[in-house]
Every structure is written in structure tokens, then in C-alpha cells.
Amino acid sequence: MKRFILSSIVAIGFACASSSATEFNDTQYQQIDTLRKNAQHSELSWQLLTSLTTEVGPRLPGTKNDQLAVEWAQAQFHQLGYDKVWIEPATFPNWRRYHESAHIMTPSHQPLHITALGNSISTPKDGLSGEIVLFETLDELIAAPTNSLEGKIAFINYRMNRDIDGNGYGPAVQARNKGAVEAAKKGARGYLMRSVSTSLHRFAHTGGSHYDSEVTKIPTAAVANPDADQLARLISLGHQVSIKMNIQTEDLGEGTSYNVIGEITGTEHPEQYVLIGGHLDSWDLGTGALDDGAGVALTMAAGKLIKDIKRPKRSVRVVLFAAEELGLWGSKAYFSAHKAHLKNIVAAAESDFGADVVYAFESNVHANSLPLVREIAKQLAPLGIEYIGRNQAHGGPDLIPFKQAGSAPIFALHQNGLDYFDYHHTADDTLDKVDPNKLKQNTAAYAVFAFMAADAASTIKAK
Ligand SMILES: [Zn+2]
């Protein structure tokens, strides 16, 4: 039995070697090697990230800074020598934050660190006060009796868990997406939630939220983890807890921003392309270094590093999506603008999970393309990246429309996300949280992946 297994493995090994040997020749393997080394030593992604976060800063869609970021990205693509640089419009609900503050009124006066959730309406000018009613989960709030929150402020105390792949985010973010609507259905005047956060610091984490046109809109905010603990403790000690919050925001109607696109044009199949990128916008509180300046900088740098080796057979397109934070608006615009030609995307990967090391590589492609995927994985291994063979990659958030339509081979370069939700969507998302050496490793991973997908003999196919 043992001998049989061994001989099967040897046979499979030979099969892989023979099919992959046709994908790249020796010159290409040398180019991949040089590209990997160059990227590991290049300061370019760090320089781009420093410039974007320092000279532009926060990039809330629709703001003057967002416009500056669009100009910045075009200028950088030109300066890096990209063959084609262009912009495509995307519209989104244009929203502004002007003021946010809160404090506990009873049983004693204490400051609370809150932030309005994106899209929140304002409170009255002098604020909104009410008794806090605590729910541990969104489901508990949904199960509350009708009208039971009349005149009160609903508070969801759900705490997200920390994990390398960020799997705590999905369940926690439900309270951000739907909490205000469910609270209003029960008669609440305001909605407060524990931040979607793994941190112990006292920053509140913002993020997108939604209203339902059939349900009264109420002001909606997130509170920092230690302050959520304080509210929960007061309630568990038997106190009736009242707070006052003051949120001033503005709905400016429909705004327009732009996806910024830079292309290294392929030499044999220029219409086919590898799509890599990130989102150019950020929340307004920090400078969007982790979310998603890093993704922008490292994919821009990867394209330039590839071009310095040679233009591959197929194009490499770096897409910097607009208005991701407000609801993937740039992604939706790109998807509909390119609907007729989505089959030209031979591989797509978005970096939007901070700047810690890439530890794993995973595809979501047609089974016939897996030998090529394994060949790419082998060239990522020297960067400390393991291959996950389940072939179910999700890609980044801006790839959701493409994945849902089954229109592109999707890839994930999984980053270590253990610390990501300590800073995500806070005032603390700043450049000092990024390690330049880890950013280089990310850049090398994207460069090697994109180059190989663009320069292989065969074209990767979608599932
Ligand atoms: Zn992001």
C-alpha cells in the first residue's frame, strides 16, 4: 500500500512538472527571480504610500482630498512610466461628517468616545439624549418587542473576535449594516454600537451603514471598546444609564469620483489583462495608510517593477477603485463600464487588508488552470507564502461583483490580519502602523503573481 502511494505521488509530481514546464522558459524563470529580488529591495511602494498619506491625507469620497488623490494617482502612474493612464467616473451618496461627541449623563457625567457611522443623519443641533438599552447581538435587538425602545437609544454590545484571516468581521459588521434600521423599527431615537474592533485603545471605528426608505432614519454611531465596556458594566451593576450624543453630518446628494487606472500594455495579447489594485478612497478620520493606501501603493509599485523587467505577453492593469468605503461604488462602475469585455480579465486580485505580510496564496479559477496556479505558488514560496489549494478565493471587496458574476479568475494573496481591526476605520490608521519591510514583501508577492499570470503560455480561465 505504502509503495503504491509513493509511486502515485511520484507520478503526480512528474505530471505537474511536465505541464508547468510549458508555461515558462528558463529566461522567464530568471526574470521572475530578478523581479522578486528587485521588489524585495525596492523602496517604491513605501515612497508612494508616504506621499499619498502625507501629501494628500484622508480621502473621503467627494471631498477636495478625494479629488487630489485622483490627480495624485494619475500623476504617479505617468511618472512611473505606465503605458496608459485614464480615469472612469463613479457616482455615490456624498456624505460629510462635521461633529461627533457624546457623554454619559446618568449615573455620573463621563465622556464617551464615539464616531458617527457613515451615512448617519444628524442629531438635533443641541444633541439627542436617552436611556441606553443593551443588546448583546443584532438578533437580540430584532427579537425585542415592537415599540419597546420608544424614546430610547439602542446599544449593541457585540464584540468581534481576533483572527489572522479577519473572520470576526463578517458577523460583527451586521450590527453596523442593519442596527439603525432594526432599532428604529422598535421606536428607538438613536443607535449606538460597540465598534467593530479588536483593539483596547479608545478610538471609535467608523464604517458604512444603511437606512431603509420605509423606516424612520435615526442617528447612528459606534463607541470605542473601553467605553462600550463601561456602558455594559454600569448596566450590569443595575444602573439606568442615560447618554447624550451630538452628531452633525450632511447628505450632499449624489457625488462623483473616479477610478484611476494605469496599464502596462501586453506585447502579445494586449486586450487580455491581469487586474490588481486597491481602493483610493479612505475614511476621513485617519490617513488611510492601512485601508487602503498600502494596497494602492504596493500594486502601483508592482506594475512599475514588472515593466522594468519587461512588458509581459498580456497587460497588467492597476485599478484604483473609487468610493469603496461608501459601498463599492467604483467597483460597481468599473464592472458595468466593462461588462462586455470582462472575459479579458485573466486574473484579478485586490489588496485591501492592511500591510502585514502575505502568508498564503489561493485561487478561484477553472480546474484546468490549476497547474499554472501551482507554478505561480512555487515562485511565491521563497517569500514565505504557502499555497492554499481549496480554490475558493474571495479576492478583495472590490472584486465582489466580478466574483458574483463568475466573470474573472479571482486570486487572494492572504495577508496576516491579526492587528488589522485594531486600526481599521479609526483616526489611528496612519503611516506609522505600516512596516516598510512587510510592504516590500507584499509588493514582491503582487509583482511575481501579476507577472506570471500575464506572461504564462496559457491563459487562466474563470470557473
Ligand atoms: Zn478598504
Tab-separated table of C-alpha atoms and ligand atoms in Angstrom:
chain	number	residue	atom	x	y	z
A	1	MET	CA	0.000	0.000	0.000
A	2	LYS	CA	2.774	2.344	1.020
A	3	ARG	CA	4.667	1.663	-2.186
A	4	PHE	CA	1.527	2.359	-4.211
A	5	ILE	CA	1.003	5.778	-2.571
A	6	LEU	CA	4.641	6.666	-3.091
A	7	SER	CA	4.567	5.778	-6.757
A	8	SER	CA	1.320	7.764	-7.201
A	9	ILE	CA	2.934	10.847	-5.672
A	10	VAL	CA	5.924	10.494	-7.964
A	11	ALA	CA	3.594	10.152	-10.936
A	12	ILE	CA	1.615	13.262	-9.923
A	13	GLY	CA	4.867	15.120	-9.397
A	14	PHE	CA	6.006	14.296	-12.920
A	15	ALA	CA	2.621	15.255	-14.335
A	16	CYS	CA	2.825	18.714	-12.701
A	17	ALA	CA	6.384	19.246	-13.820
A	18	SER	CA	5.644	18.382	-17.409
A	19	SER	CA	2.538	20.596	-17.691
A	20	SER	CA	4.158	23.579	-15.946
A	21	ALA	CA	7.380	23.289	-17.916
A	22	THR	CA	5.418	24.500	-20.929
A	23	GLU	CA	4.213	27.659	-19.154
A	24	PHE	CA	7.564	29.422	-18.703
A	25	ASN	CA	11.031	29.047	-20.211
A	26	ASP	CA	14.367	29.489	-18.449
A	27	THR	CA	14.622	33.166	-19.371
A	28	GLN	CA	11.227	33.813	-17.827
A	29	TYR	CA	12.225	31.997	-14.623
A	30	GLN	CA	15.283	34.237	-14.413
A	31	GLN	CA	13.076	37.280	-14.928
A	32	ILE	CA	10.753	36.108	-12.138
A	33	ASP	CA	13.746	35.689	-9.860
A	34	THR	CA	15.072	39.156	-10.641
A	35	LEU	CA	11.617	40.690	-10.243
A	36	ARG	CA	11.181	39.084	-6.820
A	37	LYS	CA	14.567	40.327	-5.632
A	38	ASN	CA	14.097	43.813	-7.071
A	39	ALA	CA	10.717	44.163	-5.356
A	40	GLN	CA	12.077	42.950	-2.031
A	41	HIS	CA	14.683	45.715	-2.152
A	42	SER	CA	12.601	48.475	-3.717
A	43	GLU	CA	11.552	51.489	-1.636
A	44	LEU	CA	8.950	52.454	-4.233
A	45	SER	CA	5.779	51.215	-2.516
A	46	TRP	CA	6.872	52.865	0.740
A	47	GLN	CA	7.591	56.139	-1.066
A	48	LEU	CA	4.192	56.070	-2.773
A	49	LEU	CA	2.402	55.288	0.485
A	50	THR	CA	4.290	58.028	2.311
A	51	SER	CA	3.398	60.545	-0.372
A	52	LEU	CA	-0.292	59.598	-0.546
A	53	THR	CA	-0.880	59.584	3.213
A	54	THR	CA	1.246	62.668	3.907
A	55	GLU	CA	0.673	64.959	0.945
A	56	VAL	CA	-2.990	64.069	0.362
A	57	GLY	CA	-4.069	62.591	3.724
A	58	PRO	CA	-7.656	61.407	4.369
A	59	ARG	CA	-9.641	60.717	1.194
A	60	LEU	CA	-13.361	60.612	1.924
A	61	PRO	CA	-15.209	60.249	-1.411
A	62	GLY	CA	-16.478	63.549	-2.753
A	63	THR	CA	-14.108	65.739	-0.738
A	64	LYS	CA	-11.407	68.033	-2.110
A	65	ASN	CA	-8.832	65.491	-0.847
A	66	ASP	CA	-10.510	62.727	-2.818
A	67	GLN	CA	-10.130	64.884	-5.922
A	68	LEU	CA	-6.465	65.484	-5.006
A	69	ALA	CA	-5.939	61.729	-4.661
A	70	VAL	CA	-7.329	61.164	-8.161
A	71	GLU	CA	-4.900	63.776	-9.522
A	72	TRP	CA	-2.063	62.305	-7.427
A	73	ALA	CA	-2.643	58.788	-8.764
A	74	GLN	CA	-2.722	59.908	-12.405
A	75	ALA	CA	0.479	61.924	-11.961
A	76	GLN	CA	2.231	58.983	-10.251
A	77	PHE	CA	1.189	56.499	-12.953
A	78	HIS	CA	2.581	58.857	-15.609
A	79	GLN	CA	5.789	59.393	-13.682
A	80	LEU	CA	6.248	55.637	-13.212
A	81	GLY	CA	6.069	55.202	-16.970
A	82	TYR	CA	2.805	53.318	-17.279
A	83	ASP	CA	1.807	52.937	-20.945
A	84	LYS	CA	-1.784	54.082	-20.472
A	85	VAL	CA	-3.356	56.130	-17.696
A	86	TRP	CA	-7.033	57.041	-17.551
A	87	ILE	CA	-9.963	57.708	-15.241
A	88	GLU	CA	-13.544	56.454	-15.242
A	89	PRO	CA	-16.393	58.088	-13.292
A	90	ALA	CA	-18.266	56.529	-10.386
A	91	THR	CA	-21.192	58.064	-8.518
A	92	PHE	CA	-22.003	57.541	-4.839
A	93	PRO	CA	-24.024	59.092	-1.984
A	94	ASN	CA	-21.947	62.110	-0.936
A	95	TRP	CA	-21.804	62.389	2.842
A	96	ARG	CA	-19.883	64.573	5.295
A	97	ARG	CA	-19.058	64.336	8.989
A	98	TYR	CA	-18.776	67.673	10.837
A	99	HIS	CA	-19.070	66.911	14.529
A	100	GLU	CA	-19.475	63.980	16.902
A	101	SER	CA	-19.419	63.907	20.692
A	102	ALA	CA	-21.141	62.020	23.489
A	103	HIS	CA	-21.176	61.631	27.221
A	104	ILE	CA	-22.843	59.563	29.895
A	105	MET	CA	-25.390	61.699	31.801
A	106	THR	CA	-26.510	59.278	34.498
A	107	PRO	CA	-25.480	57.821	36.886
A	108	SER	CA	-22.480	60.222	36.520
A	109	HIS	CA	-21.093	62.560	33.896
A	110	GLN	CA	-18.411	60.770	31.836
A	111	PRO	CA	-17.071	61.369	28.334
A	112	LEU	CA	-17.688	58.749	25.642
A	113	HIS	CA	-15.517	58.270	22.560
A	114	ILE	CA	-17.854	57.813	19.631
A	115	THR	CA	-17.810	58.250	15.877
A	116	ALA	CA	-20.760	58.634	13.550
A	117	LEU	CA	-21.249	55.760	11.163
A	118	GLY	CA	-21.038	56.698	7.504
A	119	ASN	CA	-24.376	57.898	6.134
A	120	SER	CA	-25.718	58.794	9.605
A	121	ILE	CA	-28.170	61.672	9.817
A	122	SER	CA	-27.557	64.462	12.345
A	123	THR	CA	-28.999	64.664	15.825
A	124	PRO	CA	-30.817	67.908	16.680
A	125	LYS	CA	-28.297	70.813	16.959
A	126	ASP	CA	-28.012	70.508	20.747
A	127	GLY	CA	-27.859	66.711	20.700
A	128	LEU	CA	-30.073	63.769	21.498
A	129	SER	CA	-30.387	62.111	24.882
A	130	GLY	CA	-31.977	58.939	26.085
A	131	GLU	CA	-31.682	55.826	28.175
A	132	ILE	CA	-29.410	53.100	26.801
A	133	VAL	CA	-30.936	49.662	26.231
A	134	LEU	CA	-28.263	46.989	25.837
A	135	PHE	CA	-28.448	44.047	23.419
A	136	GLU	CA	-25.633	41.561	23.034
A	137	THR	CA	-26.386	40.836	19.373
A	138	LEU	CA	-28.333	42.195	16.425
A	139	ASP	CA	-30.643	39.171	16.697
A	140	GLU	CA	-31.492	40.094	20.285
A	141	LEU	CA	-32.438	43.599	19.127
A	142	ILE	CA	-34.547	42.166	16.282
A	143	ALA	CA	-36.338	39.946	18.819
A	144	ALA	CA	-37.250	42.897	21.085
A	145	PRO	CA	-40.995	43.668	21.311
A	146	THR	CA	-42.412	46.344	18.968
A	147	ASN	CA	-42.304	49.871	20.459
A	148	SER	CA	-40.186	48.608	23.379
A	149	LEU	CA	-37.467	51.184	22.595
A	150	GLU	CA	-39.743	54.231	22.384
A	151	GLY	CA	-37.638	57.309	23.255
A	152	LYS	CA	-34.540	55.217	23.982
A	153	ILE	CA	-31.111	54.609	22.458
A	154	ALA	CA	-30.444	51.025	21.379
A	155	PHE	CA	-26.918	49.748	22.086
A	156	ILE	CA	-25.480	46.568	20.568
A	157	ASN	CA	-22.565	45.315	22.634
A	158	TYR	CA	-21.300	42.592	20.235
A	159	ARG	CA	-17.508	42.168	20.352
A	160	MET	CA	-15.670	40.912	17.271
A	161	ASN	CA	-13.018	38.224	17.654
A	162	ARG	CA	-9.418	38.489	16.536
A	163	ASP	CA	-8.192	36.090	13.840
A	164	ILE	CA	-5.479	36.005	11.212
A	165	ASP	CA	-7.994	35.996	8.348
A	166	GLY	CA	-10.352	38.568	9.876
A	167	ASN	CA	-13.225	36.096	10.100
A	168	GLY	CA	-14.731	38.028	13.031
A	169	TYR	CA	-15.531	40.987	10.803
A	170	GLY	CA	-18.466	39.494	8.877
A	171	PRO	CA	-20.607	38.616	11.924
A	172	ALA	CA	-19.721	41.888	13.720
A	173	VAL	CA	-20.447	44.143	10.778
A	174	GLN	CA	-24.099	43.017	10.675
A	175	ALA	CA	-24.790	45.367	13.571
A	176	ARG	CA	-23.278	48.237	11.588
A	177	ASN	CA	-25.192	47.476	8.394
A	178	LYS	CA	-28.617	46.853	9.899
A	179	GLY	CA	-28.600	48.058	13.523
A	180	ALA	CA	-30.040	51.550	12.983
A	181	VAL	CA	-32.949	50.233	10.903
A	182	GLU	CA	-33.826	47.485	13.402
A	183	ALA	CA	-33.553	49.903	16.340
A	184	ALA	CA	-35.810	52.446	14.616
A	185	LYS	CA	-38.402	49.720	13.930
A	186	LYS	CA	-38.692	49.273	17.712
A	187	GLY	CA	-39.113	53.017	18.233
A	188	ALA	CA	-35.526	53.946	19.235
A	189	ARG	CA	-34.439	57.621	18.849
A	190	GLY	CA	-30.779	56.742	18.344
A	191	TYR	CA	-28.472	53.799	17.753
A	192	LEU	CA	-25.082	53.076	19.272
A	193	MET	CA	-22.883	50.018	18.781
A	194	ARG	CA	-19.619	48.693	20.136
A	195	SER	CA	-17.011	49.405	17.458
A	196	VAL	CA	-16.214	46.627	15.006
A	197	SER	CA	-12.779	46.398	16.562
A	198	THR	CA	-10.238	44.113	18.186
A	199	SER	CA	-8.374	46.906	19.954
A	200	LEU	CA	-8.128	48.042	23.553
A	201	HIS	CA	-7.487	51.665	22.600
A	202	ARG	CA	-10.060	54.379	22.933
A	203	PHE	CA	-10.614	55.144	19.271
A	204	ALA	CA	-14.064	54.542	17.826
A	205	HIS	CA	-14.266	52.736	14.477
A	206	THR	CA	-16.475	54.217	11.767
A	207	GLY	CA	-17.776	52.357	8.694
A	208	GLY	CA	-20.647	52.306	6.259
A	209	SER	CA	-24.237	51.996	7.488
A	210	HIS	CA	-27.565	51.866	5.742
A	211	TYR	CA	-31.110	53.112	6.121
A	212	ASP	CA	-34.323	51.660	4.775
A	213	SER	CA	-36.607	54.095	2.925
A	214	GLU	CA	-39.610	52.557	4.724
A	215	VAL	CA	-38.170	53.059	8.217
A	216	THR	CA	-37.510	56.306	10.156
A	217	LYS	CA	-33.848	57.337	9.968
A	218	ILE	CA	-32.153	57.719	13.354
A	219	PRO	CA	-28.622	58.963	14.211
A	220	THR	CA	-26.156	56.074	14.355
A	221	ALA	CA	-22.707	55.830	15.939
A	222	ALA	CA	-20.012	53.457	17.163
A	223	VAL	CA	-18.357	53.688	20.571
A	224	ALA	CA	-14.757	52.717	21.443
A	225	ASN	CA	-14.255	49.300	23.029
A	226	PRO	CA	-13.320	50.557	26.558
A	227	ASP	CA	-16.342	52.875	26.539
A	228	ALA	CA	-18.613	50.024	25.456
A	229	ASP	CA	-17.187	48.058	28.407
A	230	GLN	CA	-18.001	50.995	30.693
A	231	LEU	CA	-21.623	51.161	29.498
A	232	ALA	CA	-22.021	47.396	29.873
A	233	ARG	CA	-20.528	47.457	33.385
A	234	LEU	CA	-22.803	50.266	34.535
A	235	ILE	CA	-25.844	48.384	33.264
A	236	SER	CA	-24.712	45.108	34.853
A	237	LEU	CA	-24.314	46.948	38.153
A	238	GLY	CA	-28.008	47.753	37.924
A	239	HIS	CA	-27.821	51.406	36.845
A	240	GLN	CA	-30.209	53.090	34.499
A	241	VAL	CA	-27.752	54.654	32.045
A	242	SER	CA	-28.592	57.746	30.019
A	243	ILE	CA	-26.324	59.292	27.445
A	244	LYS	CA	-26.337	62.350	25.250
A	245	MET	CA	-24.838	62.307	21.773
A	246	ASN	CA	-24.380	65.066	19.259
A	247	ILE	CA	-23.698	64.159	15.650
A	248	GLN	CA	-23.655	66.724	12.843
A	249	THR	CA	-23.403	65.425	9.301
A	250	GLU	CA	-24.669	66.353	5.855
A	251	ASP	CA	-26.148	64.447	2.950
A	252	LEU	CA	-24.947	66.216	-0.201
A	253	GLY	CA	-26.850	64.036	-2.666
A	254	GLU	CA	-25.053	62.249	-5.446
A	255	GLY	CA	-21.301	62.760	-5.749
A	256	THR	CA	-18.876	61.798	-8.494
A	257	SER	CA	-15.342	60.480	-8.153
A	258	TYR	CA	-13.087	58.443	-10.435
A	259	ASN	CA	-11.473	55.042	-10.707
A	260	VAL	CA	-7.868	55.719	-11.690
A	261	ILE	CA	-6.361	53.103	-13.974
A	262	GLY	CA	-2.769	52.561	-15.080
A	263	GLU	CA	-1.804	49.893	-17.596
A	264	ILE	CA	1.387	48.187	-18.652
A	265	THR	CA	0.332	47.080	-22.120
A	266	GLY	CA	0.938	43.465	-23.098
A	267	THR	CA	3.039	42.585	-26.127
A	268	GLU	CA	1.075	39.587	-27.491
A	269	HIS	CA	-2.476	39.840	-26.137
A	270	PRO	CA	-2.822	43.478	-25.057
A	271	GLU	CA	-6.616	43.197	-24.696
A	272	GLN	CA	-6.224	40.492	-22.045
A	273	TYR	CA	-5.145	41.736	-18.645
A	274	VAL	CA	-4.279	40.909	-15.065
A	275	LEU	CA	-6.217	43.236	-12.752
A	276	ILE	CA	-4.520	44.211	-9.491
A	277	GLY	CA	-5.300	47.181	-7.279
A	278	GLY	CA	-6.828	48.634	-4.174
A	279	HIS	CA	-9.209	51.459	-3.352
A	280	LEU	CA	-8.063	55.046	-3.495
A	281	ASP	CA	-10.628	56.479	-1.078
A	282	SER	CA	-10.430	56.214	2.694
A	283	TRP	CA	-12.436	57.212	5.716
A	284	ASP	CA	-11.991	60.766	6.932
A	285	LEU	CA	-10.690	60.050	10.445
A	286	GLY	CA	-7.162	58.718	9.786
A	287	THR	CA	-4.961	58.999	6.711
A	288	GLY	CA	-5.982	55.621	5.288
A	289	ALA	CA	-2.496	54.094	5.393
A	290	LEU	CA	-3.636	50.533	6.107
A	291	ASP	CA	-7.030	50.991	4.467
A	292	ASP	CA	-6.188	51.209	1.702
A	293	GLY	CA	-3.152	53.362	0.932
A	294	ALA	CA	-0.995	50.250	1.251
A	295	GLY	CA	-2.985	48.365	-1.393
A	296	VAL	CA	-2.794	51.356	-3.737
A	297	ALA	CA	0.938	51.877	-3.254
A	298	LEU	CA	2.051	48.275	-3.476
A	299	THR	CA	0.064	47.445	-6.620
A	300	MET	CA	1.207	50.658	-8.356
A	301	ALA	CA	4.788	49.742	-7.460
A	302	ALA	CA	4.309	46.130	-8.599
A	303	GLY	CA	3.244	47.278	-12.081
A	304	LYS	CA	6.256	49.555	-12.413
A	305	LEU	CA	8.652	46.807	-11.217
A	306	ILE	CA	7.186	44.412	-13.795
A	307	LYS	CA	7.623	46.958	-16.581
A	308	ASP	CA	11.275	47.435	-15.519
A	309	ILE	CA	11.857	43.719	-16.241
A	310	LYS	CA	9.813	43.658	-19.453
A	311	ARG	CA	6.292	44.123	-20.754
A	312	PRO	CA	4.595	40.719	-20.358
A	313	LYS	CA	2.520	38.982	-23.043
A	314	ARG	CA	-0.736	40.199	-21.530
A	315	SER	CA	-1.405	43.615	-19.979
A	316	VAL	CA	-1.157	44.387	-16.276
A	317	ARG	CA	-3.859	46.813	-15.234
A	318	VAL	CA	-3.691	48.540	-11.860
A	319	VAL	CA	-7.179	49.707	-10.914
A	320	LEU	CA	-7.529	52.140	-8.000
A	321	PHE	CA	-11.211	51.940	-7.163
A	322	ALA	CA	-13.242	54.967	-6.058
A	323	ALA	CA	-15.660	55.228	-3.131
A	324	GLU	CA	-15.202	51.688	-1.818
A	325	GLU	CA	-15.909	52.689	1.760
A	326	LEU	CA	-19.348	54.059	0.966
A	327	GLY	CA	-20.469	50.861	-0.785
A	328	LEU	CA	-18.105	49.598	-3.542
A	329	TRP	CA	-19.259	52.343	-5.938
A	330	GLY	CA	-16.077	52.413	-8.013
A	331	SER	CA	-16.127	48.646	-8.346
A	332	LYS	CA	-19.753	48.638	-9.494
A	333	ALA	CA	-18.992	51.397	-12.020
A	334	TYR	CA	-15.976	49.501	-13.400
A	335	PHE	CA	-17.988	46.303	-13.619
A	336	SER	CA	-20.808	47.906	-15.619
A	337	ALA	CA	-18.486	50.003	-17.821
A	338	HIS	CA	-16.512	46.876	-18.815
A	339	LYS	CA	-19.395	44.411	-18.772
A	340	ALA	CA	-18.992	43.399	-22.423
A	341	HIS	CA	-15.279	42.603	-22.021
A	342	LEU	CA	-14.934	41.034	-18.583
A	343	LYS	CA	-13.655	37.826	-20.175
A	344	ASN	CA	-10.446	39.746	-20.924
A	345	ILE	CA	-9.563	39.621	-17.230
A	346	VAL	CA	-7.189	36.664	-16.909
A	347	ALA	CA	-6.546	37.117	-13.179
A	348	ALA	CA	-7.751	39.572	-10.537
A	349	ALA	CA	-6.530	40.305	-7.010
A	350	GLU	CA	-7.170	43.274	-4.737
A	351	SER	CA	-5.001	44.221	-1.775
A	352	ASP	CA	-7.321	45.690	0.865
A	353	PHE	CA	-6.432	44.162	4.204
A	354	GLY	CA	-3.661	46.359	5.569
A	355	ALA	CA	0.053	45.901	5.111
A	356	ASP	CA	1.104	42.913	7.173
A	357	VAL	CA	2.859	40.018	5.417
A	358	VAL	CA	1.192	37.874	2.769
A	359	TYR	CA	1.231	34.378	4.271
A	360	ALA	CA	-0.889	32.399	1.801
A	361	PHE	CA	-1.923	32.304	-1.841
A	362	GLU	CA	-5.231	30.975	-3.091
A	363	SER	CA	-7.048	30.882	-6.422
A	364	ASN	CA	-10.644	30.681	-7.577
A	365	VAL	CA	-10.249	29.515	-11.174
A	366	HIS	CA	-11.201	26.803	-13.657
A	367	ALA	CA	-9.698	23.420	-12.713
A	368	ASN	CA	-7.734	23.365	-15.987
A	369	SER	CA	-5.761	26.389	-14.804
A	370	LEU	CA	-4.643	24.834	-11.513
A	371	PRO	CA	-1.279	23.551	-12.804
A	372	LEU	CA	-0.371	27.144	-13.708
A	373	VAL	CA	-1.650	28.350	-10.319
A	374	ARG	CA	0.635	25.833	-8.598
A	375	GLU	CA	3.531	27.076	-10.686
A	376	ILE	CA	2.874	30.644	-9.503
A	377	ALA	CA	2.603	29.362	-5.927
A	378	LYS	CA	6.070	27.798	-6.222
A	379	GLN	CA	7.522	31.178	-7.135
A	380	LEU	CA	5.767	32.827	-4.173
A	381	ALA	CA	7.098	30.246	-1.716
A	382	PRO	CA	10.510	31.973	-1.343
A	383	LEU	CA	8.584	34.947	0.084
A	384	GLY	CA	7.241	32.745	2.888
A	385	ILE	CA	3.861	32.309	1.200
A	386	GLU	CA	2.113	28.953	1.398
A	387	TYR	CA	-0.295	27.621	-1.199
A	388	ILE	CA	-3.900	27.003	-0.178
A	389	GLY	CA	-5.318	24.526	-2.666
A	390	ARG	CA	-9.034	24.777	-1.901
A	391	ASN	CA	-9.537	27.085	-4.941
A	392	GLN	CA	-12.215	29.220	-3.276
A	393	ALA	CA	-10.543	32.615	-3.000
A	394	HIS	CA	-12.823	35.597	-2.407
A	395	GLY	CA	-10.437	38.302	-3.600
A	396	GLY	CA	-10.862	41.800	-2.162
A	397	PRO	CA	-14.157	43.646	-1.595
A	398	ASP	CA	-13.995	45.469	-4.938
A	399	LEU	CA	-13.886	42.083	-6.689
A	400	ILE	CA	-17.228	41.001	-5.216
A	401	PRO	CA	-19.254	41.962	-8.361
A	402	PHE	CA	-16.772	40.058	-10.572
A	403	LYS	CA	-16.846	37.005	-8.347
A	404	GLN	CA	-20.644	37.018	-8.142
A	405	ALA	CA	-20.891	37.167	-11.924
A	406	GLY	CA	-18.291	34.404	-12.269
A	407	SER	CA	-16.619	36.644	-14.820
A	408	ALA	CA	-12.987	36.578	-13.718
A	409	PRO	CA	-10.377	34.213	-12.296
A	410	ILE	CA	-10.043	35.512	-8.727
A	411	PHE	CA	-6.951	35.309	-6.542
A	412	ALA	CA	-6.261	36.063	-2.892
A	413	LEU	CA	-2.866	36.942	-1.505
A	414	HIS	CA	-3.900	36.443	2.116
A	415	GLN	CA	-2.375	38.970	4.480
A	416	ASN	CA	-1.905	38.443	8.181
A	417	GLY	CA	-4.876	40.358	9.594
A	418	LEU	CA	-4.335	39.776	13.314
A	419	ASP	CA	-3.845	43.514	14.025
A	420	TYR	CA	-5.819	44.954	11.134
A	421	PHE	CA	-9.008	45.574	13.102
A	422	ASP	CA	-7.093	47.376	15.837
A	423	TYR	CA	-6.765	50.356	13.477
A	424	HIS	CA	-9.346	49.803	10.735
A	425	HIS	CA	-11.581	52.865	10.125
A	426	THR	CA	-10.144	54.870	13.031
A	427	ALA	CA	-8.181	58.089	13.464
A	428	ASP	CA	-5.283	55.755	14.294
A	429	ASP	CA	-4.955	54.373	10.729
A	430	THR	CA	-1.771	56.278	9.945
A	431	LEU	CA	1.561	55.621	8.213
A	432	ASP	CA	3.472	54.638	11.374
A	433	LYS	CA	1.336	51.444	11.549
A	434	VAL	CA	2.932	50.169	8.321
A	435	ASP	CA	6.214	48.238	8.426
A	436	PRO	CA	8.215	49.129	5.264
A	437	ASN	CA	9.754	45.638	5.087
A	438	LYS	CA	6.380	43.935	5.189
A	439	LEU	CA	5.167	46.309	2.489
A	440	LYS	CA	8.113	45.200	0.332
A	441	GLN	CA	7.154	41.562	0.800
A	442	ASN	CA	3.600	42.391	-0.300
A	443	THR	CA	4.898	44.278	-3.317
A	444	ALA	CA	7.089	41.334	-4.316
A	445	ALA	CA	4.154	38.938	-3.959
A	446	TYR	CA	1.884	41.033	-6.190
A	447	ALA	CA	4.643	41.647	-8.730
A	448	VAL	CA	5.510	37.937	-9.080
A	449	PHE	CA	1.865	36.876	-9.187
A	450	ALA	CA	0.816	39.505	-11.757
A	451	PHE	CA	3.877	38.973	-13.946
A	452	MET	CA	3.429	35.203	-14.068
A	453	ALA	CA	-0.315	35.378	-14.751
A	454	ALA	CA	0.348	37.904	-17.531
A	455	ASP	CA	3.343	36.157	-19.113
A	456	ALA	CA	2.390	32.444	-18.920
A	457	ALA	CA	1.964	30.417	-22.100
A	458	SER	CA	-1.649	29.591	-21.267
A	459	THR	CA	-4.456	31.945	-20.278
A	460	ILE	CA	-6.021	31.412	-16.864
A	461	LYS	CA	-9.736	30.674	-17.158
A	462	ALA	CA	-12.593	31.516	-14.789
A	463	LYS	CA	-14.562	28.707	-13.116
B	1	ZN	ZN	-10.559	49.001	2.498
